[in-house]
Amino acid sequence: MTNKRTVVIALGGNAILTDDPSARGQQQALRQTAKHLVALIKQEIQVVITHGNGPQVGNLLLQQQAANSPKNPAMPLDTCVAMTQGSIGYWLQNALEEELAAEGLPTKVATLVTQVVVSEKDPAFADPTKPVGPFLTEEQAQQMMTETNAIFKEDAGRGWRKVVASPKPIAIHDQASIRALVDNDFIVICAGGGGIPVTESGRGVEAVIDKDFASEKLAEVLEAEELIILTGVSKIALNYGKDNEQWLDQVNLTELEQYIQEGHFAPGSMLPKVQAAMDFVQVSKNNVAIITSLEDLADFDHETGTRIISD
């Protein structure tokens, strides 16, 4: 059984996808990501890795739609999440094993396609807001809504897109398997894309779970010492992008709640990361959540990033 401290790391989209959406391009991006992760693993830290899948599942839905026919029907969203979990996990596992071997470290890495439990009573199902899949004209969207139970909404003047619920995770279905791997010193890649959304009865649902909230729930059930949420900036900021921009080194829950009320964090961008970090600190009390960039990951013990602490 491992005696290392356990850290859950939530990779942002820039860790996987750059300007090249091909398999080769994403594999190359993940090789660079693996170098940063191994720099942390070398510090005798037990790492559990989650990742996003937004662009990948979006591209897969486009491919499914283009090939959809009675003989070759498009796969449902929960299955597409599983498919992208598998492909990204496969690429990242290979990249990590290659980098670990180059450093002379044990190459014990496992990818687990993970189901995450949501409540059928979650209010998100009554008000779907998460856009997925291709852009359509209003006429096409109206026709799809007539023919199916899907809901489409206009998306920022760019066209109409299908929207699905984004419920909060309430449990990690596969937590016992993840725990067994962690206890046997495996680096675990899991809960990709927020996990496959399933109900408490195990039925897959048409939804997308925010990967930062899923990562928080995972860190909580694993009793991790830290949750690290990676993004495109070194720290979170007040008045981001403005002349009076202020970077935050350390902030407590009460202060963050005030900053949220003041509208400092963009919904769908920094806000869910901040809320997930707050949830972890609230539950774990003395443990810390950190929001930082991939490039600063190896130095997270040395005042890098924004540290979220309890009051």
Coordinates of C-alpha atoms in Angstrom, one line a residue:
M1 CA 0.0 0.0 0.0
T2 CA 1.3 3.4 -1.0
N3 CA 2.5 5.8 1.8
K4 CA 2.9 8.7 -0.6
R5 CA 0.7 11.8 -0.5
T6 CA -2.1 11.6 -3.1
V7 CA -2.7 14.5 -5.5
V8 CA -5.5 14.6 -8.0
I9 CA -4.5 16.7 -11.1
A10 CA -7.2 17.9 -13.5
L11 CA -5.7 18.6 -16.9
G12 CA -7.1 21.5 -18.9
G13 CA -7.9 21.2 -22.6
N14 CA -4.6 22.9 -23.6
A15 CA -2.7 19.9 -22.2
I16 CA -4.3 17.7 -24.9
L17 CA -5.3 19.7 -28.0
T18 CA -3.3 22.5 -29.6
D19 CA -3.7 23.7 -33.2
D20 CA -3.6 20.1 -34.7
P21 CA -6.7 18.1 -33.9
S22 CA -5.4 14.9 -35.5
A23 CA -4.4 11.9 -33.5
R24 CA -0.8 12.6 -34.1
G25 CA -1.1 16.2 -33.1
Q26 CA -2.8 15.3 -29.8
Q27 CA -0.3 12.6 -29.1
Q28 CA 2.5 15.1 -29.5
A29 CA 0.8 17.5 -27.1
L30 CA 0.4 14.8 -24.5
R31 CA 4.1 13.9 -24.8
Q32 CA 4.9 17.5 -23.6
T33 CA 2.2 17.2 -20.9
A34 CA 3.8 13.9 -19.7
K35 CA 7.1 15.6 -19.2
H36 CA 5.5 18.1 -16.8
L37 CA 3.6 15.4 -15.0
V38 CA 6.7 13.2 -14.5
A39 CA 8.6 16.1 -13.0
L40 CA 5.9 16.0 -10.3
I41 CA 5.9 12.2 -10.0
K42 CA 9.6 12.2 -9.4
Q43 CA 8.9 14.0 -6.1
E44 CA 7.5 10.8 -4.6
I45 CA 3.9 12.0 -5.1
Q46 CA 1.0 9.6 -5.9
V47 CA -0.7 11.1 -8.9
V48 CA -4.2 10.6 -10.1
I49 CA -5.0 12.3 -13.4
T50 CA -8.2 13.5 -14.9
H51 CA -8.7 15.4 -18.1
G52 CA -11.2 17.3 -20.3
N53 CA -12.6 16.0 -23.6
G54 CA -14.7 18.9 -24.9
P55 CA -13.1 19.3 -28.3
Q56 CA -12.6 15.6 -28.8
V57 CA -16.2 14.6 -28.0
G58 CA -17.4 17.5 -30.1
N59 CA -15.4 16.2 -33.1
L60 CA -16.7 12.7 -32.5
L61 CA -20.3 13.9 -32.4
L62 CA -19.7 15.6 -35.8
Q63 CA -18.3 12.3 -37.2
Q64 CA -21.2 10.4 -35.8
Q65 CA -23.7 12.8 -37.2
A66 CA -22.1 12.7 -40.7
A67 CA -22.2 8.9 -40.9
N68 CA -25.6 8.4 -39.2
S69 CA -27.9 6.0 -41.0
P70 CA -30.3 3.2 -40.2
K71 CA -27.5 0.7 -40.7
N72 CA -24.9 2.7 -39.0
P73 CA -26.7 4.7 -36.3
A74 CA -24.9 7.5 -34.3
M75 CA -23.8 6.5 -30.8
P76 CA -25.4 8.3 -27.8
L77 CA -23.5 11.0 -25.9
D78 CA -22.6 8.8 -22.9
T79 CA -21.0 6.3 -25.3
C80 CA -19.1 9.1 -27.0
V81 CA -17.8 10.2 -23.7
A82 CA -16.6 6.6 -23.0
M83 CA -15.0 6.5 -26.4
T84 CA -13.0 9.7 -25.9
Q85 CA -12.1 8.7 -22.4
G86 CA -10.5 5.6 -23.9
S87 CA -8.6 7.3 -26.7
I88 CA -7.2 10.1 -24.6
G89 CA -6.3 7.8 -21.8
Y90 CA -4.6 5.5 -24.3
W91 CA -2.5 8.4 -25.7
L92 CA -1.7 9.8 -22.2
Q93 CA -0.8 6.4 -20.8
N94 CA 1.6 5.7 -23.6
A95 CA 3.2 9.2 -23.3
L96 CA 3.6 8.7 -19.5
E97 CA 5.1 5.3 -19.8
E98 CA 7.6 6.5 -22.4
E99 CA 8.7 9.5 -20.2
L100 CA 8.8 7.4 -17.0
A101 CA 11.1 4.8 -18.7
A102 CA 13.3 7.6 -20.0
E103 CA 13.7 8.8 -16.4
G104 CA 14.4 5.3 -15.1
L105 CA 11.2 5.2 -13.1
P106 CA 8.6 2.4 -12.7
T107 CA 6.1 2.5 -15.6
K108 CA 3.0 1.5 -13.6
V109 CA 0.2 3.5 -15.3
A110 CA -3.4 2.4 -15.7
T111 CA -6.3 4.0 -17.6
L112 CA -9.8 3.4 -16.2
V113 CA -12.9 4.3 -18.2
T114 CA -14.9 5.8 -15.3
Q115 CA -18.6 6.1 -14.6
V116 CA -19.7 9.0 -12.5
V117 CA -23.1 9.0 -10.7
V118 CA -25.5 11.8 -11.1
S119 CA -29.0 12.3 -9.7
E120 CA -32.0 12.0 -12.0
K121 CA -33.6 14.7 -9.8
D122 CA -30.7 17.2 -10.5
P123 CA -32.4 20.5 -11.6
A124 CA -29.9 20.6 -14.6
F125 CA -32.1 18.0 -16.4
A126 CA -35.0 20.5 -16.4
D127 CA -32.9 23.2 -17.9
P128 CA -30.2 21.9 -20.2
T129 CA -27.5 24.5 -21.0
K130 CA -24.4 22.6 -22.1
P131 CA -23.9 22.9 -25.9
V132 CA -22.6 19.8 -27.7
G133 CA -22.2 18.7 -31.3
P134 CA -22.4 20.7 -34.6
F135 CA -23.9 24.1 -35.4
L136 CA -27.2 24.0 -37.3
T137 CA -29.5 26.5 -38.9
E138 CA -32.6 27.4 -37.1
E139 CA -34.6 25.4 -39.7
Q140 CA -32.5 22.3 -39.2
A141 CA -32.7 22.7 -35.4
Q142 CA -36.5 23.1 -35.4
Q143 CA -36.8 20.0 -37.6
M144 CA -34.6 17.9 -35.2
M145 CA -36.7 19.0 -32.3
T146 CA -39.8 17.9 -34.1
E147 CA -38.3 14.5 -34.9
T148 CA -36.6 13.8 -31.6
N149 CA -36.7 14.7 -27.9
A150 CA -33.5 16.8 -28.3
I151 CA -33.4 20.5 -27.3
F152 CA -31.6 23.0 -29.4
K153 CA -30.7 26.6 -28.5
E154 CA -29.2 29.5 -30.4
D155 CA -25.5 29.8 -29.4
A156 CA -24.1 33.4 -29.4
G157 CA -25.1 34.2 -33.0
R158 CA -23.1 31.3 -34.4
G159 CA -26.0 29.0 -35.1
W160 CA -28.2 26.5 -33.2
R161 CA -26.7 23.6 -31.1
K162 CA -28.0 20.7 -29.2
V163 CA -27.9 21.4 -25.4
V164 CA -27.8 18.8 -22.7
A165 CA -27.8 18.8 -18.9
S166 CA -24.7 19.4 -16.9
P167 CA -25.6 17.7 -13.5
K168 CA -23.3 17.7 -10.5
P169 CA -21.5 14.5 -9.7
I170 CA -22.7 12.8 -6.5
A171 CA -20.4 9.7 -6.5
I172 CA -17.6 8.0 -8.4
H173 CA -19.0 4.6 -9.5
D174 CA -15.6 3.1 -9.9
Q175 CA -13.9 4.5 -6.8
A176 CA -13.0 1.1 -5.3
S177 CA -11.1 0.1 -8.5
I178 CA -9.3 3.5 -8.5
R179 CA -8.4 3.1 -4.9
A180 CA -7.0 -0.4 -5.4
L181 CA -4.8 0.9 -8.2
V182 CA -3.6 3.9 -6.1
D183 CA -2.9 1.6 -3.2
N184 CA -0.7 -0.5 -5.5
D185 CA 1.4 2.5 -6.6
F186 CA -0.3 2.9 -10.0
I187 CA -0.5 6.3 -11.7
V188 CA -4.2 6.4 -12.6
I189 CA -5.8 8.2 -15.5
C190 CA -9.6 8.3 -14.8
A191 CA -12.8 10.3 -14.9
G192 CA -11.9 11.8 -18.3
G193 CA -14.3 14.4 -19.6
G194 CA -16.1 14.4 -16.2
G195 CA -16.8 10.7 -16.4
I196 CA -19.6 8.8 -18.1
P197 CA -22.8 10.2 -16.6
V198 CA -24.9 7.4 -15.1
T199 CA -27.8 7.3 -12.7
E200 CA -27.8 5.6 -9.4
S201 CA -29.3 2.5 -11.2
G202 CA -26.3 2.5 -13.6
R203 CA -28.2 3.8 -16.6
G204 CA -26.3 6.1 -18.9
V205 CA -27.8 9.5 -19.5
E206 CA -27.6 12.3 -22.1
A207 CA -25.5 14.7 -20.1
V208 CA -22.1 16.2 -19.7
I209 CA -20.4 16.4 -16.2
D210 CA -18.0 19.3 -15.6
K211 CA -14.6 17.7 -15.3
D212 CA -13.5 20.0 -12.5
F213 CA -16.5 19.1 -10.3
A214 CA -15.8 15.4 -11.2
S215 CA -12.2 15.8 -10.2
E216 CA -13.2 17.4 -6.9
K217 CA -15.5 14.5 -6.1
L218 CA -12.7 12.1 -7.0
A219 CA -10.2 13.9 -4.8
E220 CA -12.8 13.9 -2.0
V221 CA -13.5 10.1 -2.1
L222 CA -9.8 9.3 -2.4
E223 CA -9.0 11.6 0.6
A224 CA -6.4 13.3 -1.5
E225 CA -4.1 15.8 0.2
E226 CA -4.3 18.2 -2.7
L227 CA -6.5 18.9 -5.7
I228 CA -4.6 20.7 -8.5
I229 CA -6.7 22.2 -11.3
L230 CA -4.7 23.2 -14.3
T231 CA -5.6 26.0 -16.7
G232 CA -4.0 28.4 -19.2
V233 CA -2.7 30.9 -16.6
S234 CA -0.3 30.6 -13.6
K235 CA -2.8 32.0 -11.1
I236 CA -6.3 33.2 -10.9
A237 CA -6.9 37.0 -11.0
L238 CA -9.3 39.7 -10.1
N239 CA -10.2 42.0 -12.9
Y240 CA -8.7 39.6 -15.4
G241 CA -7.4 41.3 -18.5
K242 CA -8.0 44.8 -17.2
D243 CA -5.6 47.5 -16.2
N244 CA -6.2 46.8 -12.5
E245 CA -5.6 43.1 -12.9
Q246 CA -4.6 41.5 -9.6
W247 CA -3.1 38.0 -9.3
L248 CA -4.0 36.0 -6.2
D249 CA -1.3 34.0 -4.4
Q250 CA -3.5 32.6 -1.6
V251 CA -7.1 33.1 -0.9
N252 CA -9.6 31.7 1.6
L253 CA -13.2 30.6 1.1
T254 CA -14.9 33.7 2.4
E255 CA -12.8 35.9 0.2
L256 CA -13.5 33.8 -2.8
E257 CA -17.2 33.8 -2.2
Q258 CA -17.1 37.6 -2.2
Y259 CA -15.1 37.7 -5.4
I260 CA -17.7 35.4 -7.0
Q261 CA -20.5 37.7 -6.0
E262 CA -18.6 40.6 -7.5
G263 CA -18.4 38.7 -10.8
H264 CA -14.7 38.3 -11.1
F265 CA -14.7 34.7 -12.6
A266 CA -16.3 33.9 -16.0
P267 CA -19.0 31.2 -16.1
G268 CA -17.9 28.2 -18.2
S269 CA -14.2 29.3 -17.8
M270 CA -12.6 30.1 -14.4
L271 CA -15.8 30.0 -12.3
P272 CA -16.3 26.2 -12.2
K273 CA -12.6 25.7 -11.4
V274 CA -12.9 28.1 -8.5
Q275 CA -16.1 26.5 -7.3
A276 CA -14.7 23.0 -7.5
A277 CA -11.6 24.1 -5.6
M278 CA -13.8 25.6 -2.9
D279 CA -15.9 22.5 -2.6
F280 CA -12.7 20.4 -2.0
V281 CA -11.4 22.7 0.7
Q282 CA -14.8 22.9 2.3
V283 CA -15.0 19.1 2.6
S284 CA -11.4 18.3 3.3
K285 CA -10.9 21.2 5.8
N286 CA -7.1 21.4 6.2
N287 CA -6.2 20.3 2.7
V288 CA -5.4 22.7 -0.1
A289 CA -6.6 23.2 -3.7
I290 CA -4.3 24.9 -6.2
I291 CA -5.2 26.5 -9.5
T292 CA -2.2 26.9 -11.8
S293 CA -0.7 26.2 -15.2
L294 CA 0.7 23.0 -16.6
E295 CA 4.1 24.7 -16.9
D296 CA 4.2 25.6 -13.2
L297 CA 3.1 22.1 -12.1
A298 CA 6.5 20.8 -10.9
D299 CA 6.9 23.8 -8.5
F300 CA 3.5 23.7 -6.9
D301 CA 5.0 23.3 -3.5
H302 CA 6.9 26.5 -3.9
E303 CA 4.3 29.3 -3.9
T304 CA 3.3 28.7 -7.5
G305 CA -0.3 29.1 -8.5
T306 CA -3.2 30.3 -6.4
R307 CA -3.6 28.3 -3.2
I308 CA -7.2 28.0 -1.9
I309 CA -7.4 27.5 1.8
S310 CA -10.1 27.2 4.5
D311 CA -11.0 30.2 6.6

